[in-house]
């Protein structure tokens, strides 16, 4: 199949998932055309079946806001016409679904029928898409898509709750390449991070308010009162400088390291003991799934789709949003009982295997086949 994939090229979960999907489909022999404004971060090296088409957004003195959506729709038309693309798969509704609708209409005038699949990822529905500035266009373009998928049951239900959707939303869970994430720790790296074999807590996110990163710091302060430990932060975003300030004001600031944006998450996960995700909402929580694939138990909230991924008392623990004391207690339960910890590590891996790339990618292929 010749598939066009549209996504955000950044470190965000939707872009990561879309890029990994494209790479997996290319490995299976399909031709994949990425249409984005930058090379996606997880797309490196050369693959015979992968093509990258940049969306150029020319500026003009009149444009206070360069019309990205128009540029995107025009690039979609150009790529489809010149590469025999048979289907467009857009990740994140805004503005990808409406740009795809526009491209579809332009091509229809030329007698070309191009199916559009929209995959909803989370904030496109729960935060941004619900805003009345966007919601009429989001609702319309979802309904005009040939198929809609959501990355969890929770997100599907939230979409039905917040928008007037006239068709079925299929749940296709996010996935992880378990083989890639299940790595041996690099001893030299571990030694640098925890020279005296301290326990390592990890958090990775885009440091938005919805992630409640301050709760990670609070949990770490509680945990390090009881056992020697280190905290690693991966990622960057609007809340990062406030979090750095919070850390600097605490007694444990020397035990906290900010690693910034990282491409080799598997190496960082391999040295980590526990992954902390105290989000106010996650439609899925791809970062938690990647942690579980690396045998790292997850301490998370029970918000949104996290309950479908992390199993309380099995692959980790779930707490109410903001219940720092419970999250601290659960972290200590794992880190002070070696037998239990090893059991949870193995459970985390078993749970991640249910979302393995080899199980989920065929679900997308089957969906594409219905329309091509
Ligand atoms: O908030 C983020 O983490 C970024 C956002 C995105 O679209 O890049 O993530 C959303 O999509 C991910 C991939 O499907 C999910 O794993 C995240 O849970 C979801 N974020 C939220 O719902 C807040």
PDB file of N, CA and C in Angstrom, residues 23-71:
ATOM      1  N   UNK A  23       7.367   3.602  10.227  1.00  0.00           N
ATOM      2  CA  UNK A  23       8.586   2.774  10.093  1.00  0.00           C
ATOM      3  C   UNK A  23       8.223   1.290  10.065  1.00  0.00           C
ATOM      4  N   UNK A  24       7.276   0.903  10.942  1.00  0.00           N
ATOM      5  CA  UNK A  24       6.875  -0.512  11.004  1.00  0.00           C
ATOM      6  C   UNK A  24       6.188  -0.930   9.699  1.00  0.00           C
ATOM      7  N   UNK A  25       5.353  -0.044   9.154  1.00  0.00           N
ATOM      8  CA  UNK A  25       4.662  -0.365   7.893  1.00  0.00           C
ATOM      9  C   UNK A  25       5.672  -0.456   6.751  1.00  0.00           C
ATOM     10  N   UNK A  26       6.674   0.420   6.756  1.00  0.00           N
ATOM     11  CA  UNK A  26       7.712   0.385   5.711  1.00  0.00           C
ATOM     12  C   UNK A  26       8.482  -0.929   5.783  1.00  0.00           C
ATOM     13  N   UNK A  27       8.758  -1.378   7.019  1.00  0.00           N
ATOM     14  CA  UNK A  27       9.454  -2.671   7.186  1.00  0.00           C
ATOM     15  C   UNK A  27       8.627  -3.817   6.608  1.00  0.00           C
ATOM     16  N   UNK A  28       7.309  -3.634   6.599  1.00  0.00           N
ATOM     17  CA  UNK A  28       6.437  -4.694   6.063  1.00  0.00           C
ATOM     18  C   UNK A  28       6.230  -4.542   4.559  1.00  0.00           C
ATOM     19  N   UNK A  29       6.933  -3.591   3.944  1.00  0.00           N
ATOM     20  CA  UNK A  29       6.913  -3.475   2.480  1.00  0.00           C
ATOM     21  C   UNK A  29       6.012  -2.383   1.923  1.00  0.00           C
ATOM     22  N   UNK A  30       5.302  -1.654   2.788  1.00  0.00           N
ATOM     23  CA  UNK A  30       4.453  -0.563   2.287  1.00  0.00           C
ATOM     24  C   UNK A  30       5.306   0.680   2.026  1.00  0.00           C
ATOM     25  N   UNK A  31       4.833   1.531   1.117  1.00  0.00           N
ATOM     26  CA  UNK A  31       5.516   2.812   0.888  1.00  0.00           C
ATOM     27  C   UNK A  31       4.868   3.871   1.769  1.00  0.00           C
ATOM     28  N   UNK A  32       5.705   4.546   2.547  1.00  0.00           N
ATOM     29  CA  UNK A  32       5.174   5.523   3.503  1.00  0.00           C
ATOM     30  C   UNK A  32       5.668   6.916   3.152  1.00  0.00           C
ATOM     31  N   UNK A  33       4.711   7.842   3.045  1.00  0.00           N
ATOM     32  CA  UNK A  33       5.032   9.238   2.725  1.00  0.00           C
ATOM     33  C   UNK A  33       4.689  10.100   3.925  1.00  0.00           C
ATOM     34  N   UNK A  34       5.725  10.540   4.651  1.00  0.00           N
ATOM     35  CA  UNK A  34       5.479  11.437   5.785  1.00  0.00           C
ATOM     36  C   UNK A  34       5.310  12.859   5.259  1.00  0.00           C
ATOM     37  N   UNK A  35       4.254  13.529   5.694  1.00  0.00           N
ATOM     38  CA  UNK A  35       4.013  14.917   5.282  1.00  0.00           C
ATOM     39  C   UNK A  35       3.998  15.754   6.557  1.00  0.00           C
ATOM     40  N   UNK A  36       5.089  16.474   6.818  1.00  0.00           N
ATOM     41  CA  UNK A  36       5.212  17.241   8.067  1.00  0.00           C
ATOM     42  C   UNK A  36       6.048  18.500   7.794  1.00  0.00           C
ATOM     43  N   UNK A  37       6.059  19.422   8.770  1.00  0.00           N
ATOM     44  CA  UNK A  37       6.822  20.665   8.545  1.00  0.00           C
ATOM     45  C   UNK A  37       8.292  20.529   8.910  1.00  0.00           C
ATOM     46  N   UNK A  38       8.653  19.371   9.494  1.00  0.00           N
ATOM     47  CA  UNK A  38      10.046  19.106   9.862  1.00  0.00           C
ATOM     48  C   UNK A  38      10.239  17.602   9.831  1.00  0.00           C
ATOM     49  N   UNK A  39      11.475  17.175   9.697  1.00  0.00           N
ATOM     50  CA  UNK A  39      11.715  15.738   9.752  1.00  0.00           C
ATOM     51  C   UNK A  39      11.317  15.225  11.141  1.00  0.00           C
ATOM     52  N   UNK A  40      10.415  14.203  11.238  1.00  0.00           N
ATOM     53  CA  UNK A  40      10.017  13.706  12.570  1.00  0.00           C
ATOM     54  C   UNK A  40      11.237  13.236  13.380  1.00  0.00           C
ATOM     55  N   UNK A  41      11.204  13.524  14.699  1.00  0.00           N
ATOM     56  CA  UNK A  41      12.400  13.242  15.514  1.00  0.00           C
ATOM     57  C   UNK A  41      12.797  11.765  15.537  1.00  0.00           C
ATOM     58  N   UNK A  42      11.822  10.890  15.441  1.00  0.00           N
ATOM     59  CA  UNK A  42      12.200   9.466  15.485  1.00  0.00           C
ATOM     60  C   UNK A  42      12.481   8.898  14.085  1.00  0.00           C
ATOM     61  N   UNK A  43      12.560   9.791  13.089  1.00  0.00           N
ATOM     62  CA  UNK A  43      12.816   9.319  11.722  1.00  0.00           C
ATOM     63  C   UNK A  43      14.247   9.679  11.348  1.00  0.00           C
ATOM     64  N   UNK A  44      15.133   8.697  11.499  1.00  0.00           N
ATOM     65  CA  UNK A  44      16.519   8.983  11.118  1.00  0.00           C
ATOM     66  C   UNK A  44      17.005   7.833  10.236  1.00  0.00           C
ATOM     67  N   UNK A  45      18.130   8.034   9.582  1.00  0.00           N
ATOM     68  CA  UNK A  45      18.692   6.984   8.725  1.00  0.00           C
ATOM     69  C   UNK A  45      17.931   6.896   7.408  1.00  0.00           C
ATOM     70  N   UNK A  46      18.228   5.857   6.654  1.00  0.00           N
ATOM     71  CA  UNK A  46      17.636   5.706   5.334  1.00  0.00           C
ATOM     72  C   UNK A  46      16.792   4.436   5.290  1.00  0.00           C
ATOM     73  N   UNK A  47      15.605   4.532   4.697  1.00  0.00           N
ATOM     74  CA  UNK A  47      14.775   3.351   4.488  1.00  0.00           C
ATOM     75  C   UNK A  47      14.220   3.449   3.070  1.00  0.00           C
ATOM     76  N   UNK A  48      14.401   2.375   2.304  1.00  0.00           N
ATOM     77  CA  UNK A  48      14.004   2.409   0.887  1.00  0.00           C
ATOM     78  C   UNK A  48      12.532   2.765   0.697  1.00  0.00           C
ATOM     79  N   UNK A  49      11.665   2.402   1.661  1.00  0.00           N
ATOM     80  CA  UNK A  49      10.221   2.629   1.464  1.00  0.00           C
ATOM     81  C   UNK A  49       9.692   3.886   2.141  1.00  0.00           C
ATOM     82  N   UNK A  50      10.586   4.694   2.732  1.00  0.00           N
ATOM     83  CA  UNK A  50      10.098   5.882   3.448  1.00  0.00           C
ATOM     84  C   UNK A  50      10.474   7.160   2.689  1.00  0.00           C
ATOM     85  N   UNK A  51       9.483   8.031   2.533  1.00  0.00           N
ATOM     86  CA  UNK A  51       9.688   9.293   1.828  1.00  0.00           C
ATOM     87  C   UNK A  51       9.235  10.413   2.752  1.00  0.00           C
ATOM     88  N   UNK A  52      10.003  11.485   2.759  1.00  0.00           N
ATOM     89  CA  UNK A  52       9.667  12.604   3.632  1.00  0.00           C
ATOM     90  C   UNK A  52       9.371  13.841   2.783  1.00  0.00           C
ATOM     91  N   UNK A  53       8.199  14.429   2.973  1.00  0.00           N
ATOM     92  CA  UNK A  53       7.796  15.610   2.202  1.00  0.00           C
ATOM     93  C   UNK A  53       7.580  16.766   3.171  1.00  0.00           C
ATOM     94  N   UNK A  54       8.367  17.806   2.990  1.00  0.00           N
ATOM     95  CA  UNK A  54       8.274  18.928   3.922  1.00  0.00           C
ATOM     96  C   UNK A  54       7.161  19.901   3.520  1.00  0.00           C
ATOM     97  N   UNK A  55       6.396  20.327   4.515  1.00  0.00           N
ATOM     98  CA  UNK A  55       5.374  21.352   4.268  1.00  0.00           C
ATOM     99  C   UNK A  55       6.059  22.710   4.442  1.00  0.00           C
ATOM    100  N   UNK A  56       6.183  23.445   3.370  1.00  0.00           N
ATOM    101  CA  UNK A  56       6.788  24.790   3.442  1.00  0.00           C
ATOM    102  C   UNK A  56       5.672  25.809   3.661  1.00  0.00           C
ATOM    103  N   UNK A  57       5.893  26.712   4.592  1.00  0.00           N
ATOM    104  CA  UNK A  57       4.869  27.736   4.847  1.00  0.00           C
ATOM    105  C   UNK A  57       5.519  29.099   4.569  1.00  0.00           C
ATOM    106  N   UNK A  58       5.407  29.576   3.302  1.00  0.00           N
ATOM    107  CA  UNK A  58       6.063  30.851   2.981  1.00  0.00           C
ATOM    108  C   UNK A  58       5.454  31.993   3.791  1.00  0.00           C
ATOM    109  N   UNK A  59       6.299  32.908   4.211  1.00  0.00           N
ATOM    110  CA  UNK A  59       5.777  34.061   4.961  1.00  0.00           C
ATOM    111  C   UNK A  59       5.505  35.199   3.976  1.00  0.00           C
ATOM    112  N   UNK A  60       4.706  36.131   4.409  1.00  0.00           N
ATOM    113  CA  UNK A  60       4.354  37.286   3.596  1.00  0.00           C
ATOM    114  C   UNK A  60       4.010  38.397   4.580  1.00  0.00           C
ATOM    115  N   UNK A  61       4.426  39.646   4.295  1.00  0.00           N
ATOM    116  CA  UNK A  61       4.210  40.714   5.296  1.00  0.00           C
ATOM    117  C   UNK A  61       2.762  40.823   5.783  1.00  0.00           C
ATOM    118  N   UNK A  62       1.813  40.436   4.938  1.00  0.00           N
ATOM    119  CA  UNK A  62       0.405  40.528   5.335  1.00  0.00           C
ATOM    120  C   UNK A  62       0.029  39.506   6.411  1.00  0.00           C
ATOM    121  N   UNK A  63       0.782  38.393   6.424  1.00  0.00           N
ATOM    122  CA  UNK A  63       0.393  37.279   7.312  1.00  0.00           C
ATOM    123  C   UNK A  63       0.953  37.463   8.718  1.00  0.00           C
ATOM    124  N   UNK A  64       0.102  37.864   9.662  1.00  0.00           N
ATOM    125  CA  UNK A  64       0.534  37.798  11.059  1.00  0.00           C
ATOM    126  C   UNK A  64       0.563  36.336  11.463  1.00  0.00           C
ATOM    127  N   UNK A  65      -0.333  35.554  10.881  1.00  0.00           N
ATOM    128  CA  UNK A  65      -0.411  34.117  11.152  1.00  0.00           C
ATOM    129  C   UNK A  65      -0.273  33.371   9.822  1.00  0.00           C
ATOM    130  N   UNK A  66       0.897  32.856   9.485  1.00  0.00           N
ATOM    131  CA  UNK A  66       1.044  32.134   8.211  1.00  0.00           C
ATOM    132  C   UNK A  66       0.055  30.969   8.136  1.00  0.00           C
ATOM    133  N   UNK A  67      -0.638  30.814   6.995  1.00  0.00           N
ATOM    134  CA  UNK A  67      -1.736  29.828   6.905  1.00  0.00           C
ATOM    135  C   UNK A  67      -1.208  28.397   6.729  1.00  0.00           C
ATOM    136  N   UNK A  68      -0.797  27.795   7.831  1.00  0.00           N
ATOM    137  CA  UNK A  68      -0.198  26.450   7.789  1.00  0.00           C
ATOM    138  C   UNK A  68      -1.158  25.409   7.197  1.00  0.00           C
ATOM    139  N   UNK A  69      -2.430  25.502   7.594  1.00  0.00           N
ATOM    140  CA  UNK A  69      -3.403  24.502   7.165  1.00  0.00           C
ATOM    141  C   UNK A  69      -3.555  24.493   5.632  1.00  0.00           C
ATOM    142  N   UNK A  70      -3.506  25.684   5.043  1.00  0.00           N
ATOM    143  CA  UNK A  70      -3.613  25.797   3.581  1.00  0.00           C
ATOM    144  C   UNK A  70      -2.376  25.173   2.927  1.00  0.00           C
ATOM    145  N   UNK A  71      -1.209  25.483   3.492  1.00  0.00           N
ATOM    146  CA  UNK A  71       0.037  24.927   2.956  1.00  0.00           C
ATOM    147  C   UNK A  71       0.033  23.400   3.083  1.00  0.00           C
TER     148      UNK A  71
END
